[in-house]
Tab-separated table of C-alpha atoms in Angstrom:
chain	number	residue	atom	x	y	z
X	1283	UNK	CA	-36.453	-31.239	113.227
X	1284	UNK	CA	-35.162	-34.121	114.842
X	1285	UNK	CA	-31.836	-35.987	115.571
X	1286	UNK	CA	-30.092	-37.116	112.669
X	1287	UNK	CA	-30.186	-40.682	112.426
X	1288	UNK	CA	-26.934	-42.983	112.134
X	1289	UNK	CA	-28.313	-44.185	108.190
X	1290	UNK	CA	-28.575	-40.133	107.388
X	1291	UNK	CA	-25.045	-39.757	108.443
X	1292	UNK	CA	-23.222	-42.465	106.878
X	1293	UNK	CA	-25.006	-41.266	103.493
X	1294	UNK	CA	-23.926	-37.814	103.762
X	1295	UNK	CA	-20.592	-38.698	104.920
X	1296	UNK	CA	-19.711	-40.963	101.981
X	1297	UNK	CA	-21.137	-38.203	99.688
X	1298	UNK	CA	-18.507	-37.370	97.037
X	1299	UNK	CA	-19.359	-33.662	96.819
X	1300	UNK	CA	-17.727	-31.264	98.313
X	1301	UNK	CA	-19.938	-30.048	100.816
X	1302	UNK	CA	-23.006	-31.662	102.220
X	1303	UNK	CA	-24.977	-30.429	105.613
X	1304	UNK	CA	-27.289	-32.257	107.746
X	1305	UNK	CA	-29.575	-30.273	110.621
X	1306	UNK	CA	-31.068	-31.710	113.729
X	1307	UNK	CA	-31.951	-30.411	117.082
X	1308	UNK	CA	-30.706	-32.239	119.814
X	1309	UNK	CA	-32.583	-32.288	124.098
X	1310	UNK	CA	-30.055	-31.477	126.875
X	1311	UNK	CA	-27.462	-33.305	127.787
X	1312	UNK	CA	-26.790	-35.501	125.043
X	1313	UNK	CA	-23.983	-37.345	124.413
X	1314	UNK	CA	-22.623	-38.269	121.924
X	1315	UNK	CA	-19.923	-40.585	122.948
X	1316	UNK	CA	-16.093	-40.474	121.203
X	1317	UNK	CA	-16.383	-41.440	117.686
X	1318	UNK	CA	-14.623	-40.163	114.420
X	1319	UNK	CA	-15.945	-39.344	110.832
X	1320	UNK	CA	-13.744	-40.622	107.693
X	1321	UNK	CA	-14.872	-36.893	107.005
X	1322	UNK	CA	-13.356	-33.224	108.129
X	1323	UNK	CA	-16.605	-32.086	110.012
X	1324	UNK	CA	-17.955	-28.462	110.724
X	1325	UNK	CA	-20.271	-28.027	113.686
X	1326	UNK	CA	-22.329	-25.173	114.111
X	1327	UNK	CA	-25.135	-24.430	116.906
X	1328	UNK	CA	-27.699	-21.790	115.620
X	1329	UNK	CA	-29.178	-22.365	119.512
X	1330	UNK	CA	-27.325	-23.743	122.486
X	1331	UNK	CA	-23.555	-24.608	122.690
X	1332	UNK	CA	-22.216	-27.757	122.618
X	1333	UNK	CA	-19.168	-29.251	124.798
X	1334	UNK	CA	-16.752	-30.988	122.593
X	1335	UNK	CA	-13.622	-33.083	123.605
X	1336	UNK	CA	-10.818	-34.549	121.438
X	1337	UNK	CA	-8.148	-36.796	123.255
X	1338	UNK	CA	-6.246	-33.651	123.519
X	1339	UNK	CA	-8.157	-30.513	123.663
X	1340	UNK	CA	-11.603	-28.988	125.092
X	1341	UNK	CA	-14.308	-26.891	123.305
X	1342	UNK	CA	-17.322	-24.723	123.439
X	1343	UNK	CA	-19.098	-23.714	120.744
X	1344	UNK	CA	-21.741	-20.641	121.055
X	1345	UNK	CA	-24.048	-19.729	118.564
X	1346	UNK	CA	-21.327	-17.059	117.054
X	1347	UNK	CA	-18.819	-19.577	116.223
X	1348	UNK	CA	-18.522	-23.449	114.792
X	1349	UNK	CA	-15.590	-25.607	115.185
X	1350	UNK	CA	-13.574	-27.180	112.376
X	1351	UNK	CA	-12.841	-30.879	113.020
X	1352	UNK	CA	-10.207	-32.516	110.756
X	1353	UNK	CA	-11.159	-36.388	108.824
X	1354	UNK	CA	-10.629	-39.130	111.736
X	1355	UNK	CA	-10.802	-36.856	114.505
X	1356	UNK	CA	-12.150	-38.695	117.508
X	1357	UNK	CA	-14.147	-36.810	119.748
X	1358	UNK	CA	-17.629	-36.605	121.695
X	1359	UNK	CA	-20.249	-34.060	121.657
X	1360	UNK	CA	-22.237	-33.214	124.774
X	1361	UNK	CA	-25.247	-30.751	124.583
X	1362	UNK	CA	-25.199	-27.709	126.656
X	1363	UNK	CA	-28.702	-27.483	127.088
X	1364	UNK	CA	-30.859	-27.558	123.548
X	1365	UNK	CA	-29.214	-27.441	120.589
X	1366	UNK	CA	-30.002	-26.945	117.179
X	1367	UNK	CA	-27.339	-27.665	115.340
X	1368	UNK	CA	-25.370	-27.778	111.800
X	1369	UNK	CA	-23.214	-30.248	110.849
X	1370	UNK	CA	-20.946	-29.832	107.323
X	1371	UNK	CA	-19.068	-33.000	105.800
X	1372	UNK	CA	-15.884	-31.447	103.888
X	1373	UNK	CA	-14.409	-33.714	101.322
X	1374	UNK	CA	-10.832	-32.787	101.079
X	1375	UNK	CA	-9.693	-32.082	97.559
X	1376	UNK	CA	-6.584	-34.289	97.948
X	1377	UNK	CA	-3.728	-36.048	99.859
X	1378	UNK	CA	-2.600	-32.956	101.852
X	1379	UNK	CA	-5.895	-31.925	103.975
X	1380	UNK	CA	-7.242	-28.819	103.270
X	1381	UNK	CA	-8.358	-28.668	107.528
X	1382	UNK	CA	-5.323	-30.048	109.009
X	1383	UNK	CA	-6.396	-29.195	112.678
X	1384	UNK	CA	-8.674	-28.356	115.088
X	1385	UNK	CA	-9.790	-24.963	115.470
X	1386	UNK	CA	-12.991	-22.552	116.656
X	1387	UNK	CA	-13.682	-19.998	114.232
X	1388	UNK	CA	-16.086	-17.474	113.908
X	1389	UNK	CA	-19.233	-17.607	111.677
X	1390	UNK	CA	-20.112	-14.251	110.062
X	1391	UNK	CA	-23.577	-13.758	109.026
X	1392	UNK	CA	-22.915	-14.949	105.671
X	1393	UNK	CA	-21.480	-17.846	106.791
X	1394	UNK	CA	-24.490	-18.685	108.893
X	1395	UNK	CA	-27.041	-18.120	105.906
X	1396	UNK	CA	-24.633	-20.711	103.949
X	1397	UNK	CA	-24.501	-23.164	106.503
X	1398	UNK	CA	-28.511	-22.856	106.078
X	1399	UNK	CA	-28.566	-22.835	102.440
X	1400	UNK	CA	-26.338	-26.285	102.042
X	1401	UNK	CA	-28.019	-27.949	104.832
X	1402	UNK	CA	-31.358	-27.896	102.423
X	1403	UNK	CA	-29.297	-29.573	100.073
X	1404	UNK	CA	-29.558	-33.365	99.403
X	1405	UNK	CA	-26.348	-35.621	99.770
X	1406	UNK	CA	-25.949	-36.044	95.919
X	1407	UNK	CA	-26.805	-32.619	95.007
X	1408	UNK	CA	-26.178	-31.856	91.186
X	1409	UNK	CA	-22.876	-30.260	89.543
X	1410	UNK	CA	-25.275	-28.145	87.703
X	1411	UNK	CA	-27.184	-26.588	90.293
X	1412	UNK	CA	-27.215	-23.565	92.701
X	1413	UNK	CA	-26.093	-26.369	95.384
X	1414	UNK	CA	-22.604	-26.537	93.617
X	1415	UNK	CA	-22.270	-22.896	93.789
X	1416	UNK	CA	-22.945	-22.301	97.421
X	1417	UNK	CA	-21.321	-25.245	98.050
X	1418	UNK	CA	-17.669	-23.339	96.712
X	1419	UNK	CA	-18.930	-20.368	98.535
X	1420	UNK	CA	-19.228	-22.216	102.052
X	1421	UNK	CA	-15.437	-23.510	101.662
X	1422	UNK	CA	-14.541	-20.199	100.722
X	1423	UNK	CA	-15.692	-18.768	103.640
X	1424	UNK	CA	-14.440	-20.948	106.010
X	1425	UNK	CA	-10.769	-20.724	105.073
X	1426	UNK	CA	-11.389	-17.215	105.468
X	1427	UNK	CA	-12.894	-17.723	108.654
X	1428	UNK	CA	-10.988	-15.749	111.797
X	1429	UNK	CA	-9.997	-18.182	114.249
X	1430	UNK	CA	-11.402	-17.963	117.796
X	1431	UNK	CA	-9.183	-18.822	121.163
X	1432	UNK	CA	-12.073	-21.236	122.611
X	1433	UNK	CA	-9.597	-24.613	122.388
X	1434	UNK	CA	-8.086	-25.512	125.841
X	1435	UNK	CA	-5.489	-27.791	125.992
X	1436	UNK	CA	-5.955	-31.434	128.184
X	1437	UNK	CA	-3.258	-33.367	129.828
X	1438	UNK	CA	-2.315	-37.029	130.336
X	1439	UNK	CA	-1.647	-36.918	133.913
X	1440	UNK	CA	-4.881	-38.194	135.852
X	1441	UNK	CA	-4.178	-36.126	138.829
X	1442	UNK	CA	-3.833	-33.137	136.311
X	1443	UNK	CA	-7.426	-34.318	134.536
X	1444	UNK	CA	-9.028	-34.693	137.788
X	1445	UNK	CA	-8.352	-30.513	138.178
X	1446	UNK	CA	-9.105	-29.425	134.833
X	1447	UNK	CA	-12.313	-31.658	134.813
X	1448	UNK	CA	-13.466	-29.770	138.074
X	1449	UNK	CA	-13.265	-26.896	136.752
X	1450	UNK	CA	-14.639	-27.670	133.191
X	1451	UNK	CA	-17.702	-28.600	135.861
X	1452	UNK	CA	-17.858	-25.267	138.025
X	1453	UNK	CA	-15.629	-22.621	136.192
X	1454	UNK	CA	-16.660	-20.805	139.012
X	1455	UNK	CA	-15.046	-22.946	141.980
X	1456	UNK	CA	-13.025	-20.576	143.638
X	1457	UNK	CA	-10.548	-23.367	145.157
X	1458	UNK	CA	-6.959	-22.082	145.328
X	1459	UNK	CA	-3.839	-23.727	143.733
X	1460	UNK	CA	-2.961	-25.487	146.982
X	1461	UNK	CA	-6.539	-26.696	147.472
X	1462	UNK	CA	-6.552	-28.539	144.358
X	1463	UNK	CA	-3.519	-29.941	144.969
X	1464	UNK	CA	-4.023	-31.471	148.403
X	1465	UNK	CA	-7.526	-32.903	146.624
X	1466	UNK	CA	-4.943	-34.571	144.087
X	1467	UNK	CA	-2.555	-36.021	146.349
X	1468	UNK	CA	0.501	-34.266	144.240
X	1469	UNK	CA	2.855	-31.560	145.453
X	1470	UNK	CA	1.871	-27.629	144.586
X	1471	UNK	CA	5.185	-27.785	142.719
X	1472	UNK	CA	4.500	-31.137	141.222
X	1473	UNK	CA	1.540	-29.956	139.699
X	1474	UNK	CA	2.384	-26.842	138.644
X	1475	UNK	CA	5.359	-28.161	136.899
X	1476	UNK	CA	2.837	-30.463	134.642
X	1477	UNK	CA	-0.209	-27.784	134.537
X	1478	UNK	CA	2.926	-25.861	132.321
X	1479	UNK	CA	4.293	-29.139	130.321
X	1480	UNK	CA	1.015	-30.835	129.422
X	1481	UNK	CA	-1.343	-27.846	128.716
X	1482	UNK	CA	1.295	-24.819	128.114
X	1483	UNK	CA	-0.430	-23.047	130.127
X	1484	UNK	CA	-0.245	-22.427	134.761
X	1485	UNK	CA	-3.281	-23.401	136.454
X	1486	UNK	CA	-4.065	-19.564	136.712
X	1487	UNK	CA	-3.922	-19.003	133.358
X	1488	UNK	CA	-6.024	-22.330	132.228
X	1489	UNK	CA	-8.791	-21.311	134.542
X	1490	UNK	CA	-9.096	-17.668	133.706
X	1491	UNK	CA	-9.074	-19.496	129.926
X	1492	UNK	CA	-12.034	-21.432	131.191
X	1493	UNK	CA	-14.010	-19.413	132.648
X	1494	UNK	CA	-14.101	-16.788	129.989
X	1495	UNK	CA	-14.930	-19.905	127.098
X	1496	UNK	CA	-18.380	-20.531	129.488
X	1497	UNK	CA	-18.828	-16.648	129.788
X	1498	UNK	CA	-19.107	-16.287	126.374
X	1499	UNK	CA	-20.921	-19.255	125.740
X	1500	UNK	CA	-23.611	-17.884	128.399
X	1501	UNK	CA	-23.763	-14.232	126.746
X	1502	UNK	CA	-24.141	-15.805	123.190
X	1503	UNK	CA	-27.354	-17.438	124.580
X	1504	UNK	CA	-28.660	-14.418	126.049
X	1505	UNK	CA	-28.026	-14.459	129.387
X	1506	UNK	CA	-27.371	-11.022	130.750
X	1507	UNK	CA	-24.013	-9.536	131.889
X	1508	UNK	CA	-24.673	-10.263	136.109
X	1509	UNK	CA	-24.804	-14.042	134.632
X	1510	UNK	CA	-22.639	-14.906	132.765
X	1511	UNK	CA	-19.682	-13.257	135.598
X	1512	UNK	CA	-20.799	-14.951	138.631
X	1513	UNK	CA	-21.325	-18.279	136.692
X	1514	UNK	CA	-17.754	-17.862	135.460
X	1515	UNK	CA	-16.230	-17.410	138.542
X	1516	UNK	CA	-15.898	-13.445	138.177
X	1517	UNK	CA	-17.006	-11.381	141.246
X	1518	UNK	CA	-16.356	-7.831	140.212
X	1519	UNK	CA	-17.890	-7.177	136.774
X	1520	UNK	CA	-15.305	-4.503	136.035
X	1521	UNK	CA	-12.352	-7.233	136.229
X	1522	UNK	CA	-14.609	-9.367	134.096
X	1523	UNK	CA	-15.295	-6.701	131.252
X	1524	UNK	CA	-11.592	-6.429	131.266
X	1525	UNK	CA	-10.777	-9.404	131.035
X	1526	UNK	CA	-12.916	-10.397	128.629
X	1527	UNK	CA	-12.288	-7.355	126.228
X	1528	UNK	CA	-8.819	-8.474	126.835
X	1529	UNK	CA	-9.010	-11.806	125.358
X	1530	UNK	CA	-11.750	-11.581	122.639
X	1531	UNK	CA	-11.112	-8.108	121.344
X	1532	UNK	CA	-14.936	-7.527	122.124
X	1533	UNK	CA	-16.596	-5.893	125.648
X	1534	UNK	CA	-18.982	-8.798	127.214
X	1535	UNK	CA	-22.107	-6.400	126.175
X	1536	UNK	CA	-21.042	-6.466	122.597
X	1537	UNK	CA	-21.154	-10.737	123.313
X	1538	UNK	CA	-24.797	-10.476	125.021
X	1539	UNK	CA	-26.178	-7.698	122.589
X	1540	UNK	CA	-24.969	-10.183	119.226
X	1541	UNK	CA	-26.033	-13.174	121.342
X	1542	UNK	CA	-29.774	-11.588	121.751
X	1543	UNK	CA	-29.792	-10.729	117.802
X	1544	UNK	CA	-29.583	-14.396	116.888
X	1545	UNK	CA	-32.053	-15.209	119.025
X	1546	UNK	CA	-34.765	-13.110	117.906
């Protein structure tokens, strides 16, 4: 497979059935710059992760999850290392949208084999065929779908952006509070004050939010246990299994062992 050209997209995305699906593998590092679909959009990596940014929030998408993208959403796309990827066009039924935000959800295994099925699927598929019925199946599905807490909040404030991009950058930087905020120019208070009113979050909080998003990015790609906690900033792998299990429900080697499974 290769990239999806800009002529395959604008004919799937003006397809008038419900569901359509395109597939194309993507190098490293690709960007996609901000840009918006007249279409809500599913994105699914069956390899890789991919990085993706609205105006007002940040994503990562491991193989184990997709993210929902509502019609007119601008946002950009960058590939966290090779990615072979799904994309859905979802034609909402009528004036209220049927995916009103943005959300990461997770993709059960029949979710994944439907995501596969549609994506063989031309953009004008028939009423009469199979297509139609897995089609109805997919949408099913993904309203079902549990959501998954990989969204972070961005702010407006550039001195605020210039510490959340760092760390999007090196999870792992192990600057304190007071650190970042000399590097800013603002107060400790100052920025503490609009870490809480722009992302509803403290800068604690935000990072340890971070750094577990590229933890289980890395264990959905395989990388082992050792990995995935010193890469996300985590030093003692006890406080990391704990703090992982904590937020996903799941221990990191139940993360590595599923990751491994969808790589084989």
């Amino acid at each position: 497979m290769s990239s999806i050209s800009q002529a395959e997209v604008r004919a799937y995305e003006s397809s008038i059935r419900s569901v359509v699906g395109l597939a194309g593998f993507y190098p490293a590092n690709l960007l996609a710059d901000f840009h918006t679909h007249p279409k809500a959009q599913l994105l699914y990596a069956v390899s890789g992760a991919m990085r993706v940014e609205t105006p007002t929030e940040y994503f990562i998408t491991p193989p184990s999850t997709a993210l929902i993208l509502p019609a007119n959403t601008l946002h950009s796309i960058l590939m966290d290392g090779p990615v072979d990827r799904r994309t859905l066009f979802l034609k909402e039924p009528g004036s209220k949208p049927t995916f009103p935000i943005t959300k990461v959800i997770a993709v059960t295994g029949l979710l994944r084999e439907l995501i596969s099925e549609i994506c063989k699927e031309p953009f004008d598929w028939s009423v009469t065929s199979r297509a139609n019925n897995v089609a109805m199946l997919t949408l099913d599905e993904i309203k079902r779908a549990n959501t998954v807490p990989l969204g972070l909040r961005l702010p407006h404030d550039a001195r605020l952006r210039r510490v959340v991009n760092g760390i999007k950058a090196n999870p792992s930087d192990t600057r304190s509070f007071s650190a970042w905020a000399e590097m800013t120019g603002a107060s400790e208070r100052t920025l503490a004050r609009l870490f809480r009113s722009e992302t509803g979050l403290n800068f604690r909080q935000w990072r340890q939010h971070a750094r577990l998003t590229m933890a289980m990015s890395l264990l959905s790609n395989g990388r082992n246990l050792s990995e995935a906690a010193a890469a996300s900033g985590f030093e003692n792998q006890s406080a990391f299994g704990v703090s992982f299990r904590r937020f996903f429900g799941i221990t990191p080697g139940q993360a590595h062992r599923r990751g491994i499974a969808r790589l084989e």
